[in-house]
mmCIF file of C-alpha atoms and ligand atoms in Angstrom:
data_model
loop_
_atom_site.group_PDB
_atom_site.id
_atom_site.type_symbol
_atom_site.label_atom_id
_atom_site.label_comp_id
_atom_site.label_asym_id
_atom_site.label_seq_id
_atom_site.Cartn_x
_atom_site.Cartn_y
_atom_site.Cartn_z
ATOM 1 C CA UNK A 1 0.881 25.568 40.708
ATOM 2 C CA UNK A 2 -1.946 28.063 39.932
ATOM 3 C CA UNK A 3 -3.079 30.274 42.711
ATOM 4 C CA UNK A 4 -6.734 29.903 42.708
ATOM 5 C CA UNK A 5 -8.363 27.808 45.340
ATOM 6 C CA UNK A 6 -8.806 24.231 44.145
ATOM 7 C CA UNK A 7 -12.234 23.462 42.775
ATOM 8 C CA UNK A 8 -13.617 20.319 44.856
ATOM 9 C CA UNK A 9 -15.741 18.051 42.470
ATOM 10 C CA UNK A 10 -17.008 14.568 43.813
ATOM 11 C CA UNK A 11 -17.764 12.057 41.201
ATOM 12 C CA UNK A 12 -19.977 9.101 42.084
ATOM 13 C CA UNK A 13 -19.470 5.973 39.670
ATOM 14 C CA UNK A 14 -15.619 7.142 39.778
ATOM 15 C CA UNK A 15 -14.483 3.792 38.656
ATOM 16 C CA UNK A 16 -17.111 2.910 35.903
ATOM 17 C CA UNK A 17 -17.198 3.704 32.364
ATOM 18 C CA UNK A 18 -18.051 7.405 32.017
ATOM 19 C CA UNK A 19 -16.900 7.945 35.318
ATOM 20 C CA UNK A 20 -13.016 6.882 33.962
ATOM 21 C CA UNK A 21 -13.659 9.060 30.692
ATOM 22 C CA UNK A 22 -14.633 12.183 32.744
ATOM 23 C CA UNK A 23 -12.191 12.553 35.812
ATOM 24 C CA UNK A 24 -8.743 12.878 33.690
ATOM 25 C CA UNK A 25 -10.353 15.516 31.479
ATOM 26 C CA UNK A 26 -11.652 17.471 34.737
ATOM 27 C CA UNK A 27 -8.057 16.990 36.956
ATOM 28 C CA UNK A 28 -5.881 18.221 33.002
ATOM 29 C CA UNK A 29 -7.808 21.215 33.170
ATOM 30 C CA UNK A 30 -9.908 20.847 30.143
ATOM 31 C CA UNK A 31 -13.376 21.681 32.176
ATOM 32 C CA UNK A 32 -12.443 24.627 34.447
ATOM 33 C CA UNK A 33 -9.639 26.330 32.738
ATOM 34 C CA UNK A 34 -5.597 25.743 32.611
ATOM 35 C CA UNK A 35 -5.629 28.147 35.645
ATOM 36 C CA UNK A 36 -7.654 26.591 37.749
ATOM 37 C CA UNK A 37 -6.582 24.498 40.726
ATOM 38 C CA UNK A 38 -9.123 20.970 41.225
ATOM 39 C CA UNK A 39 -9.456 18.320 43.458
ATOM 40 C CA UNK A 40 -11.701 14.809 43.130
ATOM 41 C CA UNK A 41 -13.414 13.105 45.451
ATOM 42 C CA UNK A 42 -14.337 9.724 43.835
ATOM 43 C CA UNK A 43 -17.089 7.656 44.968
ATOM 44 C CA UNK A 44 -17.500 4.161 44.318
ATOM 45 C CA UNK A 45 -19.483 1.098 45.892
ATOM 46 C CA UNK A 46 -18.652 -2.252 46.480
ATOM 47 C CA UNK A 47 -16.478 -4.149 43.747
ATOM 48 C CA UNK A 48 -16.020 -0.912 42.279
ATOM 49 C CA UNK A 49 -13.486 0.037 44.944
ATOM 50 C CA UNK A 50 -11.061 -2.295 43.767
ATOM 51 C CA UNK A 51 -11.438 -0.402 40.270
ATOM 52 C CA UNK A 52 -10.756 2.513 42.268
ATOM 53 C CA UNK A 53 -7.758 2.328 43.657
ATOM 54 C CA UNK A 54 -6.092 1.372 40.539
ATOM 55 C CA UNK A 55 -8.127 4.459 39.059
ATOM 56 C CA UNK A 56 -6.313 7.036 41.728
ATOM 57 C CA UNK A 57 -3.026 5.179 40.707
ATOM 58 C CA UNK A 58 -2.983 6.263 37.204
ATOM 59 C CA UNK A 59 -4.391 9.683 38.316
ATOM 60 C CA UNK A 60 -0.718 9.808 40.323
ATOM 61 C CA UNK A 61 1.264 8.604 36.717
ATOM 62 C CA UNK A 62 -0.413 11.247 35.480
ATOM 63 C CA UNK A 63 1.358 14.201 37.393
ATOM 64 C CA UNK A 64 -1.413 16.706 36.555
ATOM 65 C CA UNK A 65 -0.223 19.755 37.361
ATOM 66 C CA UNK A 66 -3.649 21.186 38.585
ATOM 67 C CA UNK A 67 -4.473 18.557 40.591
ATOM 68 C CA UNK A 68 -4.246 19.090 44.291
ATOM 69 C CA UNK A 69 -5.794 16.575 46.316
ATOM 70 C CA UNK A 70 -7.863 13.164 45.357
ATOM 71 C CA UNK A 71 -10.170 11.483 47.791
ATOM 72 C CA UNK A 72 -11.128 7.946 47.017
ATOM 73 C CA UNK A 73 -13.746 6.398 49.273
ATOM 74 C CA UNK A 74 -17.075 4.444 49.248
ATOM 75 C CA UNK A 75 -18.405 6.406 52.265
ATOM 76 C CA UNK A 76 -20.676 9.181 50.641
ATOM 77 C CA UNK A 77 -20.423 11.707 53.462
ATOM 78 C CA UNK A 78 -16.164 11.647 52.912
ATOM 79 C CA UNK A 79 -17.092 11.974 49.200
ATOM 80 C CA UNK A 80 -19.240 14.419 49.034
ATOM 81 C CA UNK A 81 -16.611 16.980 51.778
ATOM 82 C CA UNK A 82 -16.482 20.088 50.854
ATOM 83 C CA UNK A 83 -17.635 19.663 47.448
ATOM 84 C CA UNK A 84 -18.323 22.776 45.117
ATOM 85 C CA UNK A 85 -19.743 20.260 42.658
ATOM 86 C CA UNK A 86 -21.412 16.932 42.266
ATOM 87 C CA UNK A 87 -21.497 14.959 38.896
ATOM 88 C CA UNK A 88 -23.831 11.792 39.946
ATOM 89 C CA UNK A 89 -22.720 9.552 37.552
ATOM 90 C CA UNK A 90 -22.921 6.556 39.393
ATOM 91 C CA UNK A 91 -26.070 4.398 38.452
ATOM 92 C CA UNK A 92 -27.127 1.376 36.298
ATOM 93 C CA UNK A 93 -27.236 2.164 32.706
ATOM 94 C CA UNK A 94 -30.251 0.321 30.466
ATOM 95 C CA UNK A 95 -29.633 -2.554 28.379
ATOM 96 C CA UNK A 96 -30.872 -3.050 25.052
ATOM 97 C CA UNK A 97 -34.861 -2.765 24.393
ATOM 98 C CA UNK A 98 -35.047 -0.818 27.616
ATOM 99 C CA UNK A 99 -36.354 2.533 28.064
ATOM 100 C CA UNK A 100 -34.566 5.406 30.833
ATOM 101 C CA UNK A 101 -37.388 5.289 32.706
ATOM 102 C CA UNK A 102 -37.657 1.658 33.330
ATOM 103 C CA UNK A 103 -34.367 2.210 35.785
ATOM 104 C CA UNK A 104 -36.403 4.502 38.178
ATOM 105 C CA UNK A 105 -37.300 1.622 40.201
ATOM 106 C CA UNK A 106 -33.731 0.265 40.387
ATOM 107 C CA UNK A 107 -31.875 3.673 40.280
ATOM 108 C CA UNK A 108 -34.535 6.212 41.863
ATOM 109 C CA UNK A 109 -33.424 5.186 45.921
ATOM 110 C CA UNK A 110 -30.249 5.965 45.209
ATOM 111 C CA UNK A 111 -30.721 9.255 44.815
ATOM 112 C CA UNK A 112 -32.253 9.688 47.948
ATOM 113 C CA UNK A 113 -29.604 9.344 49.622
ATOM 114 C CA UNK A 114 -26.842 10.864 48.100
ATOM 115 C CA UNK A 115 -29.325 14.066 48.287
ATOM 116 C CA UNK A 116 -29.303 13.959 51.406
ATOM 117 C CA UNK A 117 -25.655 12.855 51.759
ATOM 118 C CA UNK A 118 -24.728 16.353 49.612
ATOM 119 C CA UNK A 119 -26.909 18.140 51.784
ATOM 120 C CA UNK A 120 -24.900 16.863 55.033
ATOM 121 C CA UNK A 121 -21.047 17.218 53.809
ATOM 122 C CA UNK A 122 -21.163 19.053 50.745
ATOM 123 C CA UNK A 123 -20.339 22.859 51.064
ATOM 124 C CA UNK A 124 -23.586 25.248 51.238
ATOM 125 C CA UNK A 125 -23.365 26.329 47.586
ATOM 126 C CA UNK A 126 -22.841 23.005 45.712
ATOM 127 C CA UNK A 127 -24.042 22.372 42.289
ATOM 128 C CA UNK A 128 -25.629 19.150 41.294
ATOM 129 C CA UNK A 129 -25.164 17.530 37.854
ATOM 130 C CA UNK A 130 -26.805 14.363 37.822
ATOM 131 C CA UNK A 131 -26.122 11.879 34.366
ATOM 132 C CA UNK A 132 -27.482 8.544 35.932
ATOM 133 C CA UNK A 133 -30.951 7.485 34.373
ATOM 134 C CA UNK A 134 -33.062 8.918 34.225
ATOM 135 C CA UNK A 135 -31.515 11.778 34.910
ATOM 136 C CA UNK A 136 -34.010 13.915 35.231
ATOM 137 C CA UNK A 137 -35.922 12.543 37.911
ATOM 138 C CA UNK A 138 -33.049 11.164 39.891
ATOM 139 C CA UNK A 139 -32.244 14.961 40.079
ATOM 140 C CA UNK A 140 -35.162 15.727 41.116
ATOM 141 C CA UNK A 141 -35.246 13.128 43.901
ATOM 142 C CA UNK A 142 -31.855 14.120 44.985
ATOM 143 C CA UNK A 143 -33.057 17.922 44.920
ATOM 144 C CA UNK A 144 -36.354 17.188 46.787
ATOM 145 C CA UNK A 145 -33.883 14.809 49.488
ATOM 146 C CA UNK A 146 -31.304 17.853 49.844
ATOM 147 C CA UNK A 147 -32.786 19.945 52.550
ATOM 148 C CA UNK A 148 -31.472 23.142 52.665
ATOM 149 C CA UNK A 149 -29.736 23.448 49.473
ATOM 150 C CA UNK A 150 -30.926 25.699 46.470
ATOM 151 C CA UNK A 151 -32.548 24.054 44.153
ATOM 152 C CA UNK A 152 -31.476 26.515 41.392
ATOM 153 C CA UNK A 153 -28.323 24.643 42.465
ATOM 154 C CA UNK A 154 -29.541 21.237 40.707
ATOM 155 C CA UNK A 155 -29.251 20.065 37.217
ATOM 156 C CA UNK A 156 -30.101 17.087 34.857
ATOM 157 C CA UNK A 157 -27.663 16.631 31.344
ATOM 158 C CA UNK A 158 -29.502 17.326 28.274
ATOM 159 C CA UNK A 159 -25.926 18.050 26.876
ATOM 160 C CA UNK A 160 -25.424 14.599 25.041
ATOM 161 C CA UNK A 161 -28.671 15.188 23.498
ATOM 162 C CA UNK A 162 -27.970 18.724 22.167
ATOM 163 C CA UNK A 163 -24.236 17.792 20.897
ATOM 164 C CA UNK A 164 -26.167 14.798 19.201
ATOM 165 C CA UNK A 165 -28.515 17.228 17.222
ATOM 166 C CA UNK A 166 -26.057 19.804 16.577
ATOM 167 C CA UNK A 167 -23.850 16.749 14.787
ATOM 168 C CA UNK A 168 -26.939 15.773 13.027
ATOM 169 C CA UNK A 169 -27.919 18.802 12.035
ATOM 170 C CA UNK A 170 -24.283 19.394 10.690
ATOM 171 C CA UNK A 171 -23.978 16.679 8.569
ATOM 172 C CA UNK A 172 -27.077 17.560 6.496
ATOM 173 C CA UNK A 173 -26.346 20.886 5.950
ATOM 174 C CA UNK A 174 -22.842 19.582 5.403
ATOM 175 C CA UNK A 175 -20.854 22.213 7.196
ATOM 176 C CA UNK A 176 -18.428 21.898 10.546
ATOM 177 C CA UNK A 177 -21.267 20.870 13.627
ATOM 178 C CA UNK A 178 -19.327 24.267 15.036
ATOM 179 C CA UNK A 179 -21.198 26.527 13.297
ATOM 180 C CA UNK A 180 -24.327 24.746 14.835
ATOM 181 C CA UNK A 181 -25.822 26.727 17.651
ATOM 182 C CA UNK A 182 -28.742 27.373 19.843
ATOM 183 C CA UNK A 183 -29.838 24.077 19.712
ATOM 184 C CA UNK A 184 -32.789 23.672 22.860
ATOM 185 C CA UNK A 185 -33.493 20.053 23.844
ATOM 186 C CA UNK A 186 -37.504 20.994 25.402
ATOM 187 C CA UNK A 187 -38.135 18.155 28.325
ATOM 188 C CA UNK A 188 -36.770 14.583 29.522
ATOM 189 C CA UNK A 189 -33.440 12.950 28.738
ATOM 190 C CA UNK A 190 -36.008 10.253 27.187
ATOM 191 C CA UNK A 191 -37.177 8.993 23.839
ATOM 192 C CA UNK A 192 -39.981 11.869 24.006
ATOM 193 C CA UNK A 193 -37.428 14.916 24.045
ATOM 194 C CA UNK A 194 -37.799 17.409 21.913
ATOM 195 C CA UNK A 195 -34.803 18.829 20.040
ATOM 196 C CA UNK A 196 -35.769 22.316 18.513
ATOM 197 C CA UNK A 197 -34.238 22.550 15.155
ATOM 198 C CA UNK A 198 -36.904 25.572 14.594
ATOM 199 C CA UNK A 199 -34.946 27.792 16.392
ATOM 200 C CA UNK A 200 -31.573 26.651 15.734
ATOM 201 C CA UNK A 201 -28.706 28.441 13.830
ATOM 202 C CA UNK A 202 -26.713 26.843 11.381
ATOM 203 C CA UNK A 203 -23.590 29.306 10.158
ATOM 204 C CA UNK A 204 -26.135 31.991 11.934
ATOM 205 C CA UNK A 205 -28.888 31.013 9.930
ATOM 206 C CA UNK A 206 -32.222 29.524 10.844
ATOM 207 C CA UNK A 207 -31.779 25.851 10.132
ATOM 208 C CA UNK A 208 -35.249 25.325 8.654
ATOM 209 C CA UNK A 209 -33.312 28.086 5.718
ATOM 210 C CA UNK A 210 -30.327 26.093 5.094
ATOM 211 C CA UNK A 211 -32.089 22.712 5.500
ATOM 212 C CA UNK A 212 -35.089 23.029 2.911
ATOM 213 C CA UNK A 213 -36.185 18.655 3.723
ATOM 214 C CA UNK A 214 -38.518 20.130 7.017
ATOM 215 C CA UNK A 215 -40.001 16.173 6.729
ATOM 216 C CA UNK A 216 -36.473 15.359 7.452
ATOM 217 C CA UNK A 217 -36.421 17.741 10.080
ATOM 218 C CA UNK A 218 -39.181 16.822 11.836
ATOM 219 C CA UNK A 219 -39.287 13.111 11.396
ATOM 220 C CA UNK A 220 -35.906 11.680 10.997
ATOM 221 C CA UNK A 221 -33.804 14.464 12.921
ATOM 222 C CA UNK A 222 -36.106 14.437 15.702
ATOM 223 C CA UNK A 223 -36.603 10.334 15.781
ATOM 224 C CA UNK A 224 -32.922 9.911 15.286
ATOM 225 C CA UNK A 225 -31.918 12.366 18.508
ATOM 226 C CA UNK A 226 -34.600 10.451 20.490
ATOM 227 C CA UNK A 227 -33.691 7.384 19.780
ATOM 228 C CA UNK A 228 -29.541 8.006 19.869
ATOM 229 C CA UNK A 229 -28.786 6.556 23.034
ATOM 230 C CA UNK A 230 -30.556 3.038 22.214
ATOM 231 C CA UNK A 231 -28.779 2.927 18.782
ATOM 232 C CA UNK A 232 -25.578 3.422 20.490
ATOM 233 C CA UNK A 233 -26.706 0.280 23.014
ATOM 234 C CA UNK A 234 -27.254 -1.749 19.977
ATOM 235 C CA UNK A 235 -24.327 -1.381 18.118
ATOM 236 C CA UNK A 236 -21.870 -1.175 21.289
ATOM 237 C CA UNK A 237 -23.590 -3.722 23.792
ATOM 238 C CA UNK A 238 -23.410 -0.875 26.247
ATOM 239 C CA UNK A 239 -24.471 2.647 26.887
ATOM 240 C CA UNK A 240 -22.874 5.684 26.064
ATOM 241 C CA UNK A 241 -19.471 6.061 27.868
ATOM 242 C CA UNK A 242 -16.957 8.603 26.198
ATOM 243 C CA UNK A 243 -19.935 10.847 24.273
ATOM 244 C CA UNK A 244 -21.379 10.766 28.192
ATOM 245 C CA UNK A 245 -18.827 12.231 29.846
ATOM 246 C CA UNK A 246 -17.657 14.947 27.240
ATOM 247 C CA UNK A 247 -21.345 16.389 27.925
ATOM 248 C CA UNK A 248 -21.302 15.814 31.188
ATOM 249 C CA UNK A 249 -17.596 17.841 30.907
ATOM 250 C CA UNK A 250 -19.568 20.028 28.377
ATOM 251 C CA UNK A 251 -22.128 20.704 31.073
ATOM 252 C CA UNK A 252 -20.041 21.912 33.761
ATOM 253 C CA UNK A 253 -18.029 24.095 31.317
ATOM 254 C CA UNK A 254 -21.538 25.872 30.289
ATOM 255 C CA UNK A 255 -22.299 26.288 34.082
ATOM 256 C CA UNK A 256 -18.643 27.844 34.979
ATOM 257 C CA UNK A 257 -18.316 30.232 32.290
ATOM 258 C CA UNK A 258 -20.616 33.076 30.889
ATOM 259 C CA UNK A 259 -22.594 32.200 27.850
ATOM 260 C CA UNK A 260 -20.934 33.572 24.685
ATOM 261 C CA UNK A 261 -23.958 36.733 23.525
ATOM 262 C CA UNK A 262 -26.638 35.771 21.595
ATOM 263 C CA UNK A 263 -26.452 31.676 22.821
ATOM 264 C CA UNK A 264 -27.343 29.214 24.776
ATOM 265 C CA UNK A 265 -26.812 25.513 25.940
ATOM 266 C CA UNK A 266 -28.856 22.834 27.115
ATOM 267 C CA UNK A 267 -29.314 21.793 30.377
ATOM 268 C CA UNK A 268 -32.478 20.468 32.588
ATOM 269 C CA UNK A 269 -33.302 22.804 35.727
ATOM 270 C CA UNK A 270 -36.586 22.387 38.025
ATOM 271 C CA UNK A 271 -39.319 24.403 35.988
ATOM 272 C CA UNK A 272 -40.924 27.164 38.193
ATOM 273 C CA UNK A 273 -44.005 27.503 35.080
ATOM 274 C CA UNK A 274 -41.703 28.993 32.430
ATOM 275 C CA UNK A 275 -43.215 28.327 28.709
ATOM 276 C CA UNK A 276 -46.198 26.984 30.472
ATOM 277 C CA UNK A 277 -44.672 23.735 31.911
ATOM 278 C CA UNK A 278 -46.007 22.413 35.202
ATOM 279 C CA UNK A 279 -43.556 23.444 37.369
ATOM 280 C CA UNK A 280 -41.722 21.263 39.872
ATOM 281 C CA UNK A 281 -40.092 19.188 37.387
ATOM 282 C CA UNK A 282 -36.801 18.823 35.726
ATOM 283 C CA UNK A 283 -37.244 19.966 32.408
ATOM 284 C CA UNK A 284 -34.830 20.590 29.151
ATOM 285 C CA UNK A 285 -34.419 24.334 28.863
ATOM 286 C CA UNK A 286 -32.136 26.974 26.647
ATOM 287 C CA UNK A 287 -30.346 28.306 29.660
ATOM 288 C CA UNK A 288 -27.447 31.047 29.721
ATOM 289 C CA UNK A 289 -24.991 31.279 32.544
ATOM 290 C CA UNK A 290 -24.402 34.720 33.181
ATOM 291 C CA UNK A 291 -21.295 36.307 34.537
ATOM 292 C CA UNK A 292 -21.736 36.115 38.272
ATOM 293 C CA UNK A 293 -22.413 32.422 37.489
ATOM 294 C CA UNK A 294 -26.029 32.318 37.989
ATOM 295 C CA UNK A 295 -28.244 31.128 35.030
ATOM 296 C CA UNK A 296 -31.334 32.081 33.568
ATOM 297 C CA UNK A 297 -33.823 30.861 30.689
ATOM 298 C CA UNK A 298 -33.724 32.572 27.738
ATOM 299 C CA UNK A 299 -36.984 33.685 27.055
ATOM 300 C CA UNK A 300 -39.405 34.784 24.439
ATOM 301 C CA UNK A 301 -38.663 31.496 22.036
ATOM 302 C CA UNK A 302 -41.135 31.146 19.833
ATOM 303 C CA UNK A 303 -42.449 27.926 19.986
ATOM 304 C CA UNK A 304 -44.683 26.623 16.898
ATOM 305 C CA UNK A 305 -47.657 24.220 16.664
ATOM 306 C CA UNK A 306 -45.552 21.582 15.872
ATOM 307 C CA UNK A 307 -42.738 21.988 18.259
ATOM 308 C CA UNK A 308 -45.775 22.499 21.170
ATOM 309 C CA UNK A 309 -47.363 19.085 20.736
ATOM 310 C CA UNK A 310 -43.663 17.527 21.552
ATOM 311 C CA UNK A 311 -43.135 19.749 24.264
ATOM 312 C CA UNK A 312 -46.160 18.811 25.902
ATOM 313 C CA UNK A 313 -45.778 14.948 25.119
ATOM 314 C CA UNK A 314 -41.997 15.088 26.966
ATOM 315 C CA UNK A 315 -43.852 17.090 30.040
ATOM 316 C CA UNK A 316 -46.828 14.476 30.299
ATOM 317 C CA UNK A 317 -43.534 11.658 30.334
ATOM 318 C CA UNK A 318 -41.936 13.416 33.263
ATOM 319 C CA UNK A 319 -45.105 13.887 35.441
ATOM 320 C CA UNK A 320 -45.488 10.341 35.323
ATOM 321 C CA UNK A 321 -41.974 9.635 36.126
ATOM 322 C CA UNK A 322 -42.416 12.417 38.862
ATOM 323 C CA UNK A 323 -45.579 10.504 40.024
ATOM 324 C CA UNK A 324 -44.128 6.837 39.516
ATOM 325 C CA UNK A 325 -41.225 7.981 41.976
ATOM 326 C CA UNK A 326 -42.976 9.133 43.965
ATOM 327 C CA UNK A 327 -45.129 6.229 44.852
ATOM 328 C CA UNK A 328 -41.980 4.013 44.955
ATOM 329 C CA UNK A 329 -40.201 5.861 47.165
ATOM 330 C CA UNK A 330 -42.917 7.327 49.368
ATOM 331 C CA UNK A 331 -41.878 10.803 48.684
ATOM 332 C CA UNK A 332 -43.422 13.790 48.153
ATOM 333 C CA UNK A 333 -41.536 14.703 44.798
HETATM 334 C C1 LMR B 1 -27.473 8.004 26.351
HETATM 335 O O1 LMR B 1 -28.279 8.865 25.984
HETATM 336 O O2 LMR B 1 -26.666 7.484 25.565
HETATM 337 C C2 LMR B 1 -27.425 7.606 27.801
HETATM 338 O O3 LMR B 1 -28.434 8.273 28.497
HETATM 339 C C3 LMR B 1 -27.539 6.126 27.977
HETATM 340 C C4 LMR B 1 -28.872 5.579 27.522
HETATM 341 O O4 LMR B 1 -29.495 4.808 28.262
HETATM 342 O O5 LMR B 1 -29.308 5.908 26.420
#
């Protein structure tokens, strides 16, 4: 057994689909490091209990040797103890034809309450990764319900939307998607995102260089990120599951770790004005974690014409989401 003091991270939606494909990656090791002591506190409601237990059973036949403790419970004060992070999985996922916003109604309450919930048992410096949809005003409703707790502290996953383009972007150019970088998804986990191939590198190379089609870029590489999630839908009957929780995985790693010199990652953090977005919403940003594990935007993009208009398009989307939710739930968002 390592010596480090166990990292505590409570999973809601423990038992569910990306919920099972996250929480044996993060108790091997794979998110925090092979040194690094973690425990789980899994959340589930209702039938999903059942699930659950047979869940914590195979984390036992598993013997992990970093695992130290696992708390299974549908009580979200006990599952939110103590917790240095919270990955709010836990929602219901759209069905086909459906856009992310059309769960705010059925999803949005939730997230009251688990704010609050973190707020109450959580420990003082939790961070907040929320994947339910749409996840970037459910974060902001659990941020805005979490009295007391930074709000630097509170994130929304652009992640699957960034390791979409840098795969798309790959397979054009026809190289590895590792020598993809710097990819920025600008805005809402949403059909209006914008994925900024203008300032990504490919093989440290602008990508508008290397890939000479820019119609491509900007119509089928952009409409194809957008609309990822639905294709998936279609073709599986269900949402996203495994791709899900490797960004979600993806997400924490960035967060943990210092950002690697000269890159970034993708992640959606409440806007304080930066690039002229309206600030007090959760919007896509290039973000580096820095070595004390803070995080900051990386600034001074530039940001074309072009890549502008869809900026501002994504921003209009999440003002109305911000002012949808906050009719429905009465809240001052
Ligand atoms: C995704 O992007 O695959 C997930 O957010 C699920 C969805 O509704 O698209």
């Amino acid at each position: 057994m390592a010596s480090k003091s166990p990292i505590r991270v409570s999973v809601t939606g423990a038992a569910g689909n990306i919920g099972y494909a996250a929480i044996f990656r993060i108790a091997s090791g794979a998110v925090f490091g092979a040194d690094q002591p973690v425990a789980l506190n899994l959340i589930e409601v209702g039938p999903g209990l059942n699930a659950l237990a047979g869940v914590v059973m195979e984390l036992q036949d598993c013997a992990f040797p970093l695992l130290t403790d696992v708390v299974a419970t549908g009580d979200l004060d006990e599952g939110f103890k103590d917790a240095d992070w919270c990955l709010l999985i836990g929602a219901v996922p759209r069905k086909d034809g459906m856009e992310r916003k059309d769960l705010l109604g059925i999803n949005g309450k939730i997230f009251v309450g688990q704010g609050q919930a973190i707020a109450r048992s959580a420990k003082n410096s939790v961070k907040v990764l929320v994947v339910g949809n749409p996840c970037n005003t459910n974060a902001l409703i659990a941020l805005r319900s979490a009295a007391g707790l930074k709000e630097e502290n509170f994130f929304a996953m652009t992640r699957l939307d960034e390791n979409r383009a840098k795969s798309q972007l790959a397979n054009k150019a026809g190289v590895h998607n590792s020598v993809v970088k710097n990819v920025a998804i600008w805005g809402n986990h949403s059909s209006t995102q914008y994925p900024d191939f203008t300032n990504a590198l490919i093989a440290g190379k602008p990508a508008t260089q290397v890939i000479s089609d820019h119609t491509w870029l900007k119509e089928t590489f952009v409409n194809d990120v957008q609309k990822r999630g639905a294709a998936v839908i279609k073709a599986r009957g269900a949402s996203s599951a495994a791709s899900a929780a490797n960004a979600a995985l993806d997400t924490l790693r960035n967060l943990h770790f210092a950002t690697p010199a000269g890159e970034w990652h993708s992640v959606a953090v409440l806007s304080k004005g930066d690039y002229g977005i309206t600030p007090g919403i959760m919007f896509g940003y290039p973000i580096r974690t820095l070595a004390d594990g803070s995080w900051e935007i990386v600034k001074g993009l530039p940001v074309d014409e072009f890549s502008q208009s869809k900026i501002s398009i994504t921003e209009k989307e999440l003002l109305e989401e911000r002012a949808t939710a906050s009719e429905a739930l009465g809240l001052k968002l």
